[in-house]
PDB file of C-alpha atoms in Angstrom:
ATOM      1  CA  UNK E   1     -12.662 -33.121  10.287  1.00  0.00           C
ATOM      2  CA  UNK E   2      -9.648 -32.361   8.136  1.00  0.00           C
ATOM      3  CA  UNK E   3      -9.706 -35.357   5.826  1.00  0.00           C
ATOM      4  CA  UNK E   4     -12.265 -35.118   2.992  1.00  0.00           C
ATOM      5  CA  UNK E   5     -15.195 -37.496   3.338  1.00  0.00           C
ATOM      6  CA  UNK E   6     -16.736 -39.092   0.274  1.00  0.00           C
ATOM      7  CA  UNK E   7     -19.955 -40.176   1.967  1.00  0.00           C
ATOM      8  CA  UNK E   8     -22.911 -37.878   2.449  1.00  0.00           C
ATOM      9  CA  UNK E   9     -23.097 -36.754   6.074  1.00  0.00           C
ATOM     10  CA  UNK E  10     -26.095 -34.986   7.603  1.00  0.00           C
ATOM     11  CA  UNK E  11     -26.065 -33.325  10.998  1.00  0.00           C
ATOM     12  CA  UNK E  12     -29.458 -32.769  12.591  1.00  0.00           C
ATOM     13  CA  UNK E  13     -29.574 -30.667  15.762  1.00  0.00           C
ATOM     14  CA  UNK E  14     -32.737 -30.432  17.864  1.00  0.00           C
ATOM     15  CA  UNK E  15     -32.924 -27.686  20.496  1.00  0.00           C
ATOM     16  CA  UNK E  16     -36.098 -26.533  22.242  1.00  0.00           C
ATOM     17  CA  UNK E  17     -34.729 -23.343  23.812  1.00  0.00           C
ATOM     18  CA  UNK E  18     -35.154 -20.551  21.246  1.00  0.00           C
ATOM     19  CA  UNK E  19     -32.101 -18.557  22.376  1.00  0.00           C
ATOM     20  CA  UNK E  20     -29.795 -21.601  22.326  1.00  0.00           C
ATOM     21  CA  UNK E  21     -31.247 -22.661  18.972  1.00  0.00           C
ATOM     22  CA  UNK E  22     -30.626 -19.230  17.472  1.00  0.00           C
ATOM     23  CA  UNK E  23     -27.092 -19.152  18.909  1.00  0.00           C
ATOM     24  CA  UNK E  24     -26.339 -22.581  17.428  1.00  0.00           C
ATOM     25  CA  UNK E  25     -27.571 -21.494  13.997  1.00  0.00           C
ATOM     26  CA  UNK E  26     -25.429 -18.350  14.138  1.00  0.00           C
ATOM     27  CA  UNK E  27     -22.406 -20.304  15.306  1.00  0.00           C
ATOM     28  CA  UNK E  28     -22.722 -22.893  12.532  1.00  0.00           C
ATOM     29  CA  UNK E  29     -23.293 -20.231   9.880  1.00  0.00           C
ATOM     30  CA  UNK E  30     -20.250 -18.225  10.988  1.00  0.00           C
ATOM     31  CA  UNK E  31     -17.887 -21.182  11.401  1.00  0.00           C
ATOM     32  CA  UNK E  32     -19.042 -23.189   8.395  1.00  0.00           C
ATOM     33  CA  UNK E  33     -20.324 -20.733   5.787  1.00  0.00           C
ATOM     34  CA  UNK E  34     -19.485 -23.074   2.919  1.00  0.00           C
ATOM     35  CA  UNK E  35     -19.406 -26.810   3.421  1.00  0.00           C
ATOM     36  CA  UNK E  36     -18.561 -29.420   0.799  1.00  0.00           C
ATOM     37  CA  UNK E  37     -21.663 -30.519  -1.127  1.00  0.00           C
ATOM     38  CA  UNK E  38     -21.776 -33.866   0.699  1.00  0.00           C
ATOM     39  CA  UNK E  39     -22.015 -32.265   4.169  1.00  0.00           C
ATOM     40  CA  UNK E  40     -25.281 -30.778   5.418  1.00  0.00           C
ATOM     41  CA  UNK E  41     -26.694 -29.603   8.696  1.00  0.00           C
ATOM     42  CA  UNK E  42     -30.094 -28.589   9.935  1.00  0.00           C
ATOM     43  CA  UNK E  43     -31.092 -26.998  13.220  1.00  0.00           C
ATOM     44  CA  UNK E  44     -34.632 -27.641  14.399  1.00  0.00           C
ATOM     45  CA  UNK E  45     -36.037 -25.404  17.133  1.00  0.00           C
ATOM     46  CA  UNK E  46     -38.346 -27.949  18.724  1.00  0.00           C
ATOM     47  CA  UNK E  47     -38.677 -30.448  21.549  1.00  0.00           C
ATOM     48  CA  UNK E  48     -36.397 -33.425  21.093  1.00  0.00           C
ATOM     49  CA  UNK E  49     -38.834 -36.135  22.130  1.00  0.00           C
ATOM     50  CA  UNK E  50     -41.668 -34.803  19.940  1.00  0.00           C
ATOM     51  CA  UNK E  51     -39.384 -34.336  16.922  1.00  0.00           C
ATOM     52  CA  UNK E  52     -37.720 -37.738  17.133  1.00  0.00           C
ATOM     53  CA  UNK E  53     -41.101 -39.400  17.745  1.00  0.00           C
ATOM     54  CA  UNK E  54     -42.463 -37.776  14.587  1.00  0.00           C
ATOM     55  CA  UNK E  55     -39.448 -38.892  12.532  1.00  0.00           C
ATOM     56  CA  UNK E  56     -39.631 -42.466  13.805  1.00  0.00           C
ATOM     57  CA  UNK E  57     -43.409 -42.619  13.262  1.00  0.00           C
ATOM     58  CA  UNK E  58     -42.900 -41.439   9.678  1.00  0.00           C
ATOM     59  CA  UNK E  59     -40.286 -44.127   9.079  1.00  0.00           C
ATOM     60  CA  UNK E  60     -42.570 -46.777  10.610  1.00  0.00           C
ATOM     61  CA  UNK E  61     -45.468 -45.607   8.461  1.00  0.00           C
ATOM     62  CA  UNK E  62     -43.311 -45.863   5.318  1.00  0.00           C
ATOM     63  CA  UNK E  63     -41.832 -49.180   6.516  1.00  0.00           C
ATOM     64  CA  UNK E  64     -38.404 -47.562   6.097  1.00  0.00           C
ATOM     65  CA  UNK E  65     -35.167 -47.663   8.014  1.00  0.00           C
ATOM     66  CA  UNK E  66     -33.201 -44.708   9.191  1.00  0.00           C
ATOM     67  CA  UNK E  67     -29.830 -44.168   7.499  1.00  0.00           C
ATOM     68  CA  UNK E  68     -26.774 -45.253   9.499  1.00  0.00           C
ATOM     69  CA  UNK E  69     -26.975 -42.939  12.473  1.00  0.00           C
ATOM     70  CA  UNK E  70     -24.834 -41.830  15.366  1.00  0.00           C
ATOM     71  CA  UNK E  71     -27.247 -40.155  17.785  1.00  0.00           C
ATOM     72  CA  UNK E  72     -25.864 -38.058  20.615  1.00  0.00           C
ATOM     73  CA  UNK E  73     -28.692 -37.662  23.105  1.00  0.00           C
ATOM     74  CA  UNK E  74     -27.824 -34.769  25.380  1.00  0.00           C
ATOM     75  CA  UNK E  75     -30.897 -33.765  27.360  1.00  0.00           C
ATOM     76  CA  UNK E  76     -31.136 -30.727  29.560  1.00  0.00           C
ATOM     77  CA  UNK E  77     -31.927 -32.435  32.847  1.00  0.00           C
ATOM     78  CA  UNK E  78     -33.297 -35.944  33.068  1.00  0.00           C
ATOM     79  CA  UNK E  79     -36.879 -35.705  31.884  1.00  0.00           C
ATOM     80  CA  UNK E  80     -36.504 -35.055  28.157  1.00  0.00           C
ATOM     81  CA  UNK E  81     -35.361 -38.425  26.823  1.00  0.00           C
ATOM     82  CA  UNK E  82     -38.009 -41.093  27.339  1.00  0.00           C
ATOM     83  CA  UNK E  83     -36.498 -44.575  27.213  1.00  0.00           C
ATOM     84  CA  UNK E  84     -39.073 -45.658  24.626  1.00  0.00           C
ATOM     85  CA  UNK E  85     -37.363 -43.317  22.130  1.00  0.00           C
ATOM     86  CA  UNK E  86     -34.034 -45.048  22.673  1.00  0.00           C
ATOM     87  CA  UNK E  87     -35.781 -48.400  22.137  1.00  0.00           C
ATOM     88  CA  UNK E  88     -37.455 -47.181  18.939  1.00  0.00           C
ATOM     89  CA  UNK E  89     -34.244 -45.639  17.613  1.00  0.00           C
ATOM     90  CA  UNK E  90     -32.176 -48.758  18.280  1.00  0.00           C
ATOM     91  CA  UNK E  91     -34.634 -50.972  16.385  1.00  0.00           C
ATOM     92  CA  UNK E  92     -32.889 -49.582  13.314  1.00  0.00           C
ATOM     93  CA  UNK E  93     -29.873 -51.864  12.860  1.00  0.00           C
ATOM     94  CA  UNK E  94     -27.258 -49.281  11.891  1.00  0.00           C
ATOM     95  CA  UNK E  95     -27.852 -46.892  14.758  1.00  0.00           C
ATOM     96  CA  UNK E  96     -25.496 -46.070  17.575  1.00  0.00           C
ATOM     97  CA  UNK E  97     -26.194 -43.869  20.570  1.00  0.00           C
ATOM     98  CA  UNK E  98     -24.142 -41.788  22.953  1.00  0.00           C
ATOM     99  CA  UNK E  99     -26.342 -40.772  25.857  1.00  0.00           C
ATOM    100  CA  UNK E 100     -25.511 -38.065  28.366  1.00  0.00           C
ATOM    101  CA  UNK E 101     -27.052 -39.535  31.520  1.00  0.00           C
ATOM    102  CA  UNK E 102     -27.397 -36.674  34.010  1.00  0.00           C
ATOM    103  CA  UNK E 103     -26.806 -38.635  37.181  1.00  0.00           C
ATOM    104  CA  UNK E 104     -26.149 -35.690  39.502  1.00  0.00           C
ATOM    105  CA  UNK E 105     -29.521 -34.061  38.784  1.00  0.00           C
ATOM    106  CA  UNK E 106     -31.294 -37.382  38.793  1.00  0.00           C
ATOM    107  CA  UNK E 107     -29.857 -38.259  42.203  1.00  0.00           C
ATOM    108  CA  UNK E 108     -30.523 -34.796  43.637  1.00  0.00           C
ATOM    109  CA  UNK E 109     -34.266 -34.952  42.875  1.00  0.00           C
ATOM    110  CA  UNK E 110     -34.794 -38.658  43.524  1.00  0.00           C
ATOM    111  CA  UNK E 111     -36.936 -38.089  46.611  1.00  0.00           C
ATOM    112  CA  UNK E 112     -39.249 -35.578  44.877  1.00  0.00           C
ATOM    113  CA  UNK E 113     -42.371 -37.626  44.160  1.00  0.00           C
ATOM    114  CA  UNK E 114     -43.591 -35.188  41.503  1.00  0.00           C
ATOM    115  CA  UNK E 115     -40.550 -36.224  39.414  1.00  0.00           C
ATOM    116  CA  UNK E 116     -41.126 -39.969  39.693  1.00  0.00           C
ATOM    117  CA  UNK E 117     -43.076 -40.292  36.422  1.00  0.00           C
ATOM    118  CA  UNK E 118     -40.074 -38.684  34.667  1.00  0.00           C
ATOM    119  CA  UNK E 119     -37.745 -41.267  36.219  1.00  0.00           C
ATOM    120  CA  UNK E 120     -39.976 -44.116  35.081  1.00  0.00           C
ATOM    121  CA  UNK E 121     -40.067 -42.672  31.537  1.00  0.00           C
ATOM    122  CA  UNK E 122     -36.288 -42.234  31.502  1.00  0.00           C
ATOM    123  CA  UNK E 123     -35.661 -45.801  32.665  1.00  0.00           C
ATOM    124  CA  UNK E 124     -38.588 -47.509  30.955  1.00  0.00           C
ATOM    125  CA  UNK E 125     -39.334 -49.185  34.282  1.00  0.00           C
ATOM    126  CA  UNK E 126     -40.029 -48.243  37.885  1.00  0.00           C
ATOM    127  CA  UNK E 127     -37.206 -50.438  39.220  1.00  0.00           C
ATOM    128  CA  UNK E 128     -35.220 -47.225  39.841  1.00  0.00           C
ATOM    129  CA  UNK E 129     -37.285 -46.899  43.053  1.00  0.00           C
ATOM    130  CA  UNK E 130     -34.948 -49.463  44.638  1.00  0.00           C
ATOM    131  CA  UNK E 131     -32.420 -46.606  44.900  1.00  0.00           C
ATOM    132  CA  UNK E 132     -34.635 -44.478  47.132  1.00  0.00           C
ATOM    133  CA  UNK E 133     -33.250 -45.893  50.377  1.00  0.00           C
ATOM    134  CA  UNK E 134     -29.642 -46.330  49.250  1.00  0.00           C
ATOM    135  CA  UNK E 135     -26.564 -44.361  50.289  1.00  0.00           C
ATOM    136  CA  UNK E 136     -24.683 -42.263  47.740  1.00  0.00           C
ATOM    137  CA  UNK E 137     -22.312 -44.894  46.296  1.00  0.00           C
ATOM    138  CA  UNK E 138     -24.898 -47.706  46.323  1.00  0.00           C
ATOM    139  CA  UNK E 139     -27.457 -45.375  44.735  1.00  0.00           C
ATOM    140  CA  UNK E 140     -25.019 -44.370  42.009  1.00  0.00           C
ATOM    141  CA  UNK E 141     -24.175 -47.978  41.143  1.00  0.00           C
ATOM    142  CA  UNK E 142     -27.800 -49.135  41.224  1.00  0.00           C
ATOM    143  CA  UNK E 143     -29.022 -46.305  38.976  1.00  0.00           C
ATOM    144  CA  UNK E 144     -26.087 -46.761  36.589  1.00  0.00           C
ATOM    145  CA  UNK E 145     -26.406 -50.549  36.427  1.00  0.00           C
ATOM    146  CA  UNK E 146     -30.162 -50.415  35.929  1.00  0.00           C
ATOM    147  CA  UNK E 147     -29.843 -48.001  32.999  1.00  0.00           C
ATOM    148  CA  UNK E 148     -27.123 -50.165  31.430  1.00  0.00           C
ATOM    149  CA  UNK E 149     -29.333 -53.232  31.948  1.00  0.00           C
ATOM    150  CA  UNK E 150     -32.278 -51.468  30.291  1.00  0.00           C
ATOM    151  CA  UNK E 151     -30.109 -50.506  27.313  1.00  0.00           C
ATOM    152  CA  UNK E 152     -28.984 -54.111  26.904  1.00  0.00           C
ATOM    153  CA  UNK E 153     -32.349 -55.784  27.432  1.00  0.00           C
ATOM    154  CA  UNK E 154     -35.262 -53.435  26.724  1.00  0.00           C
ATOM    155  CA  UNK E 155     -33.440 -51.559  23.930  1.00  0.00           C
ATOM    156  CA  UNK E 156     -31.680 -54.758  22.749  1.00  0.00           C
ATOM    157  CA  UNK E 157     -28.312 -53.033  22.408  1.00  0.00           C
ATOM    158  CA  UNK E 158     -25.666 -55.715  22.130  1.00  0.00           C
ATOM    159  CA  UNK E 159     -22.681 -53.631  23.216  1.00  0.00           C
ATOM    160  CA  UNK E 160     -22.967 -50.987  25.929  1.00  0.00           C
ATOM    161  CA  UNK E 161     -20.070 -49.044  27.417  1.00  0.00           C
ATOM    162  CA  UNK E 162     -20.272 -46.381  30.078  1.00  0.00           C
ATOM    163  CA  UNK E 163     -17.908 -43.667  31.153  1.00  0.00           C
ATOM    164  CA  UNK E 164     -18.131 -41.873  34.476  1.00  0.00           C
ATOM    165  CA  UNK E 165     -17.555 -38.137  34.185  1.00  0.00           C
ATOM    166  CA  UNK E 166     -16.436 -36.093  37.168  1.00  0.00           C
ATOM    167  CA  UNK E 167     -16.529 -32.344  37.649  1.00  0.00           C
ATOM    168  CA  UNK E 168     -13.717 -29.974  38.619  1.00  0.00           C
ATOM    169  CA  UNK E 169     -14.262 -30.816  42.271  1.00  0.00           C
ATOM    170  CA  UNK E 170     -13.657 -34.485  41.424  1.00  0.00           C
ATOM    171  CA  UNK E 171     -17.290 -35.285  42.225  1.00  0.00           C
ATOM    172  CA  UNK E 172     -19.434 -37.522  40.067  1.00  0.00           C
ATOM    173  CA  UNK E 173     -21.463 -35.482  37.576  1.00  0.00           C
ATOM    174  CA  UNK E 174     -22.829 -37.698  34.805  1.00  0.00           C
ATOM    175  CA  UNK E 175     -22.337 -40.880  32.807  1.00  0.00           C
ATOM    176  CA  UNK E 176     -21.904 -41.236  29.086  1.00  0.00           C
ATOM    177  CA  UNK E 177     -23.459 -44.447  27.753  1.00  0.00           C
ATOM    178  CA  UNK E 178     -22.420 -45.646  24.313  1.00  0.00           C
ATOM    179  CA  UNK E 179     -24.479 -48.330  22.605  1.00  0.00           C
ATOM    180  CA  UNK E 180     -23.984 -50.144  19.318  1.00  0.00           C
ATOM    181  CA  UNK E 181     -24.967 -53.390  17.617  1.00  0.00           C
ATOM    182  CA  UNK E 182     -21.582 -53.942  15.999  1.00  0.00           C
ATOM    183  CA  UNK E 183     -17.981 -54.170  17.121  1.00  0.00           C
TER     184      UNK E 183
END
C-alpha cells in the first residue's frame, strides 16, 4: 500500500506446512525489511484451526473482543476450516471474512465416505448430503447455496457475496465468499 496509514495494522499468517511457513517468513523479511512502526506481521507455523480456536478461547475467557479484523481463510483442501470457527469469529462485530471455498476438491471427493465428517464440519450441517445424487451443475449450485445459507444463518453474517473463480481451462475451480456485518 503506497499511501501511509495512521492506524496500527497487524498481519497474522498461520501456516502448518513448515517449508511454506519458512518460505513466507523469508519472503516477508526480504521484501519488507523495515516497516513503519504502525505495521507489524507475525508468521505462526501451526495448524490454522487449533491456533484460531486458542485465540478465540482466550478472548472468550477474558470477555474481550477481537480488534477490527479482515480474515482471509484460505485452507489447503476442504477439511481445515471447521464452520464453527467461522461462527465464533463472526460473533465479534467488527470482523469480516473472505473464504476460499475449494469447490473443485470438495466435489471431486464427495462420494468418499471417509471424508464425510470433514464435509459436515466445513458446512456445520449434514445437509450437504443432498448433493450426493446431483449432476455437476445442480451439485455446484446446491453446495454453493448451502454454504451461503450457513454463512447467513448459522454464522449470522448479514451481508454475504460470492464470486465464482474459474481456471485457465474455463472450468469452475473455487468460490470466494465475502461476509460482513456492515455495508
